[in-house]
Amino acid sequence: MAAKRTGEKYYAIIEAAVKVIAENGYHNSQVSRIAREAGVADGTIYLYFKNKEDLLISLFRIKMGEFTAGARHELKDLKNPFIKLARLIHLHFNRLESDRNLALVVQIQLRQSENSIRKGIAAPLKLYFNIIEEIVVEGITSGAFRQDVNHKLARQMIFGTMDEVATSWVMSTHQYSLASQIEPVYYLLARALAQDGKIEPFSI
Amino acid sequence: MAAKRTGEKYYAIIEAAVKVIAENGYHNSQVSRIAREAGVADGTIYLYFKNKEDLLISLFRIKMGEFTAGARHELKDLKNPFIKLARLIHLHFNRLESDRNLALVVQIQLRQSENSIRKGIAAPLKLYFNIIEEIVVEGITSGAFRQDVNHKLARQMIFGTMDEVATSWVMSTHQYSLASQIEPVYYLLARALAQDGKIEPFSI
Amino acid sequence: MAAKRTGEKYYAIIEAAVKVIAENGYHNSQVSRIAREAGVADGTIYLYFKNKEDLLISLFRIKMGEFTAGARHELKDLKNPFIKLARLIHLHFNRLESDRNLALVVQIQLRQSENSIRKGIAAPLKLYFNIIEEIVVEGITSGAFRQDVNHKLARQMIFGTMDEVATSWVMSTHQYSLASQIEPVYYLLARALAQDGKIEPFSI
Amino acid sequence: MAAKRTGEKYYAIIEAAVKVIAENGYHNSQVSRIAREAGVADGTIYLYFKNKEDLLISLFRIKMGEFTAGARHELKDLKNPFIKLARLIHLHFNRLESDRNLALVVQIQLRQSENSIRKGIAAPLKLYFNIIEEIVVEGITSGAFRQDVNHKLARQMIFGTMDEVATSWVMSTHQYSLASQIEPVYYLLARALAQDGKIEPFSI
DNA sequence: GATGAATGAGTCTTCATTCAT
DNA sequence: CATGAATGAAGACTCATTCAT
C-alpha cells in the first residue's frame, strides 16, 4: 500500500513521465501512456506513487533535489559572491539546456493550477531559493553587494530573471543557445547588486 | 453561431470567470459554476464564447488589453526612461494588488500547459513586452542606460523580476503590500541598467 | 398557440426543411439552420409547427399528399391495370428524379427510428398504398392479374421494388437515370402479376 | 486504445445493444442503458468499441455476417435457382421471425440518416446482395430465368420485396406469421423472373 | 404576427484508480 | 511484485423550445 520510493522501475517511471509530459503536457499525459513509455503496467505506477499528482511532485522533487545538491556542492568552495552568482546562472541554464524535456516540464508543464501540486513542489523549490539567498546574504555581508539590498527581493530578481529567460528560450524554437545568455544575464544581475558599481568580471 | 463579443452579459461572464477561476483554478472551474456565478444559464456562456478555453483567453485579452492601453497612455508623456520604469512597476503592482482575483488568475491559473491557451495569450502579452522594450530602447538611445544592454534580455529581467515578486506576493498570505515593493524593485532594476551607475531617484 | 397550417412562410419553411435535411440529415438539421434557410426567425417555426418532429411529418404529409392526389388524378381515366401500373412507376420515379432533395429526404432521411415520426407518416403513406392496392384489385377483378395474388403482398412487392430501386439510385452517384428503370421495373412486376403470362406491352 | 473485438463481454454488449435499441430506437438508447443491460460499466463499452456508432455498425456486421455465411452455406449445394430463391426467402424471413429484436433493429432502427453508419453497413450488406445476384445470374445462365432480366434490378426487386414484407410485419402487431409469407412471396418473385412462365413449385 | 436571446436538460466519452489473478 | 481489465464519476457542450419585446 505504502508507495515504494526506490528501485529500477521507480526511476524508469520518473524518466518516462518527464518524456511524456514534456511532449504532451501534464493534463494530456495519461497514466497509461506513461506506463507504456516506462515499460510497466498501469497498475505498477501505483506501487511506486500514490497517484498521478504524487508522480509529478516526486519527479520535481527528484530532479530539483539532484540539481540543488549538485549546485550546493559546486558553489561550496567558491569564495567570491560574484563568482558564485555567475556559477549559479551557469548551472541553472546548463541544466535546462542539457535536458530539453526536463526544461519543458519544469518551465512550462509544472506551472499548473492545482494547489496541491504547488504545495508539493514548494519545499524543494525553497531549498533552491535558500541557495540563492545565501549568495546574496554573503555578498551583502562581505561588502561586495549593496547594504540596502533586500535579500528576498534580490533572490526574486535573480530567480525571476533566470526563469523568464529560460521560459523564453523553451518557448522559442531554440535558434539561440541558452548558454549564450549566461554572461549577459550575469552582468545585468551583478550590476543590480554591486556596491558602488564595482563588479567582478564574469568568470565561472 | 458566431460568438457575441459585447454586451452586459459578456462582461458579467468574464468577471464571474475571474472570480471562480481565482478560487478554484482553471481545471477545477466548471462552466456551470461560472454560469451560476454570472447569473446566466450554462448555454448562455456559449453564446458569448466558443468554448471554455476561449473564455479564458478572452478574459486575459480583455484584462491585459485594458492594462496595456492604460499603461501606454500613462507612460506616453513621461520624458525620462527611469521615471517610465518606475511608473511601469507602479502600474504593474498596483493593478494586481487592486484586484486580487485577477492577480491569482494571471499569476497562477493562467500558467497552463495547454498549448492553445499559451498561443491565445501570446499576442496581448507581446504588446506588453513591447512597452517594456520601448522603455529600454529609449533608455539606451538617450544614454541613460548602458550601451551594451541587450534590450530583449533587459525586458526579460524587468518582466521576470516583477512577475516573480508578484507571484511570491500572491502565494503568500499578503502580510505585506505589493505596493511596498515598487521602490526597492525600481532601484534593483535601475542599477542593473544605468550607465555608469547614474540612476534617477525613485519618482512615479 | 395552435399552429398555423397555411401562409407564405409555412411553405417557405417546408422547402427550407427539405433542402437542409437533404443536405445534412434529420438529426443534423438544427431548427435554427432551417429557419435561416427559410429567412425567418427561429421562433417563427413554432408559429407554424408544433415542434421539429411536426415539421418533418408535415413536410412528408404535404409532399406525399400532393403526389398522391396527382397520381390518383392521372390514373383515374386509365382503363387497363397494366397501363396504370406502368404509369404509377413512371410517376413515382419521375417525382423523385425531378427533386433530388425530396428524394433524399423521403428515401433516406425519413427512415428515422422515432416511433412518433413513423406513426405520423403512416396515414399519408397508407393513402399511397391504397392507390397501389386498388390497381392490384382492379387487375385481379378484371382477370388481367392472377386470381391467387394476395393484394397486400402484391402491393408490398410493387412498393418494395420501387423503393429499393429508388434508394439504390439516390445512394449512387447518379451515373444512370432513374427514368431508365421505369420500363424494366414494369416488366418485372407485370410478369409477377399477369394471368397466364399475358402482359400488356409497356406504355405510359 | 485499440478496441478489443472478441471475448465474452464483447458479445454480451452486442446482445444488450440489440435489445435496448430494439426497444428504444438508436437515438434513444443511451450508452449507459446498454451497459447496464449488458451488466458492465459504461467505460467498458469503450474497451470493446470505439464509440456508440461503432457499436451499432459492429452489431450489424456481426449479425449480418453470421446470416450471410449461413445462407451461403445452405444455398451451396442446391442445384436449382428456383429452389435457391425459395430457400433464400425462407432463411431471410425465418431469421427475422426467430429474433424479433434483431428484426426491429435491422428493419427499423438501422435505417439511420447518419452517413457514417450507412457507410459502415454498406460492405456487409453488399455481401448479401452478392448472394442474391448470384442466384439471379445462375438462373439466367441456366435458362431458368428470362434472358432479358437485368440482374441488379432483379436483386433490387427480390431484396426490396422481402424487405418491405418484413418491415410491414415488424410494424404490425404480428397477427400473422412472417413464415406464412414465404411461399406466396416465392411465387410472386419466381413468376417475375421465370423464362416462359415455367416456374418450379415451391420447395425449400 | 415575428423576433432571437436565453434557457437548461440531456449524454457521450475520458481516464485515474482499483483489485482479482 | 506485477499485471491490465474493469470501473464509474465527472463535465463540456448542443440545440429544441420559450417568451419578453
Coordinates of N, CA and C in Angstrom, one line a residue, chain A residues 82-97 161-162 165 176-190 202-204, chain B residues 153:
Chain A
F82 N 30.3 37.1 -6.4 CA 30.0 37.4 -7.8 C 30.3 36.1 -8.6
I83 N 31.3 35.4 -8.3 CA 31.6 34.2 -9.0 C 30.6 33.1 -8.7
K84 N 30.1 33.1 -7.4 CA 29.0 32.2 -7.1 C 27.8 32.5 -8.0
L85 N 27.5 33.8 -8.1 CA 26.3 34.2 -8.9 C 26.5 33.7 -10.3
A86 N 27.7 33.9 -10.9 CA 28.0 33.5 -12.3 C 27.8 32.0 -12.4
R87 N 28.4 31.3 -11.4 CA 28.3 29.8 -11.5 C 26.9 29.3 -11.4
L88 N 26.1 30.0 -10.5 CA 24.7 29.6 -10.4 C 23.9 29.8 -11.7
I89 N 24.1 30.9 -12.4 CA 23.4 31.1 -13.6 C 23.9 30.0 -14.6
H90 N 25.2 29.8 -14.6 CA 25.8 28.7 -15.5 C 25.1 27.4 -15.2
L91 N 25.0 27.0 -14.0 CA 24.4 25.7 -13.6 C 23.0 25.7 -14.0
H92 N 22.3 26.7 -13.7 CA 20.8 26.8 -14.0 C 20.5 26.6 -15.5
F93 N 21.2 27.4 -16.3 CA 21.0 27.3 -17.7 C 21.5 26.0 -18.3
N94 N 22.6 25.6 -17.9 CA 23.2 24.4 -18.5 C 22.3 23.2 -18.2
R95 N 21.8 23.1 -17.0 CA 20.9 22.0 -16.6 C 19.7 21.9 -17.5
L96 N 19.1 23.1 -17.8 CA 17.9 23.1 -18.6 C 18.3 22.8 -20.1
E97 N 19.4 23.4 -20.5 CA 19.8 23.2 -21.9 C 20.2 21.8 -22.2
T161 N 14.5 36.5 -13.2 CA 15.2 36.8 -14.4 C 15.6 35.5 -15.1
M162 N 16.3 34.6 -14.4 CA 16.7 33.4 -15.0 C 15.5 32.6 -15.5
V165 N 14.1 34.2 -18.7 CA 15.0 33.9 -19.8 C 14.9 32.5 -20.3
Y176 N 18.8 30.1 -30.6 CA 20.0 30.5 -30.0 C 20.2 29.6 -28.8
S177 N 21.4 29.6 -28.2 CA 21.7 28.7 -27.1 C 21.4 29.4 -25.8
L178 N 20.9 28.7 -24.9 CA 20.7 29.3 -23.5 C 22.0 29.6 -22.9
A179 N 23.0 28.8 -23.2 CA 24.3 29.1 -22.6 C 24.9 30.5 -22.9
S180 N 24.5 30.9 -24.1 CA 25.0 32.2 -24.6 C 24.4 33.4 -23.7
Q181 N 23.4 33.1 -23.0 CA 22.8 34.1 -22.1 C 23.4 34.2 -20.7
I182 N 24.3 33.3 -20.4 CA 24.8 33.2 -19.1 C 25.6 34.5 -18.7
E183 N 26.5 34.9 -19.6 CA 27.3 36.1 -19.3 C 26.5 37.4 -19.3
P184 N 25.7 37.6 -20.3 CA 24.9 38.9 -20.2 C 24.0 38.9 -19.0
V185 N 23.4 37.8 -18.7 CA 22.5 37.8 -17.5 C 23.3 38.1 -16.3
Y186 N 24.5 37.5 -16.2 CA 25.3 37.8 -15.1 C 25.6 39.3 -14.9
Y187 N 26.0 39.9 -16.0 CA 26.3 41.3 -15.9 C 25.1 42.2 -15.5
L188 N 23.9 41.8 -16.0 CA 22.7 42.6 -15.5 C 22.5 42.4 -14.0
L189 N 22.5 41.2 -13.6 CA 22.3 41.0 -12.2 C 23.4 41.5 -11.3
A190 N 24.6 41.3 -11.7 CA 25.7 41.8 -10.9 C 25.6 43.3 -10.7
F202 N 33.1 38.6 -15.4 CA 32.4 37.2 -15.5 C 33.5 36.1 -15.5
S203 N 33.2 35.2 -14.6 CA 34.1 34.0 -14.5 C 33.3 32.9 -13.9
I204 N 33.4 31.7 -14.5 CA 32.7 30.6 -13.8 C 33.7 29.6 -13.3
Chain B
L153 N 16.9 41.0 -23.4 CA 17.3 40.4 -22.1 C 16.9 41.4 -21.0

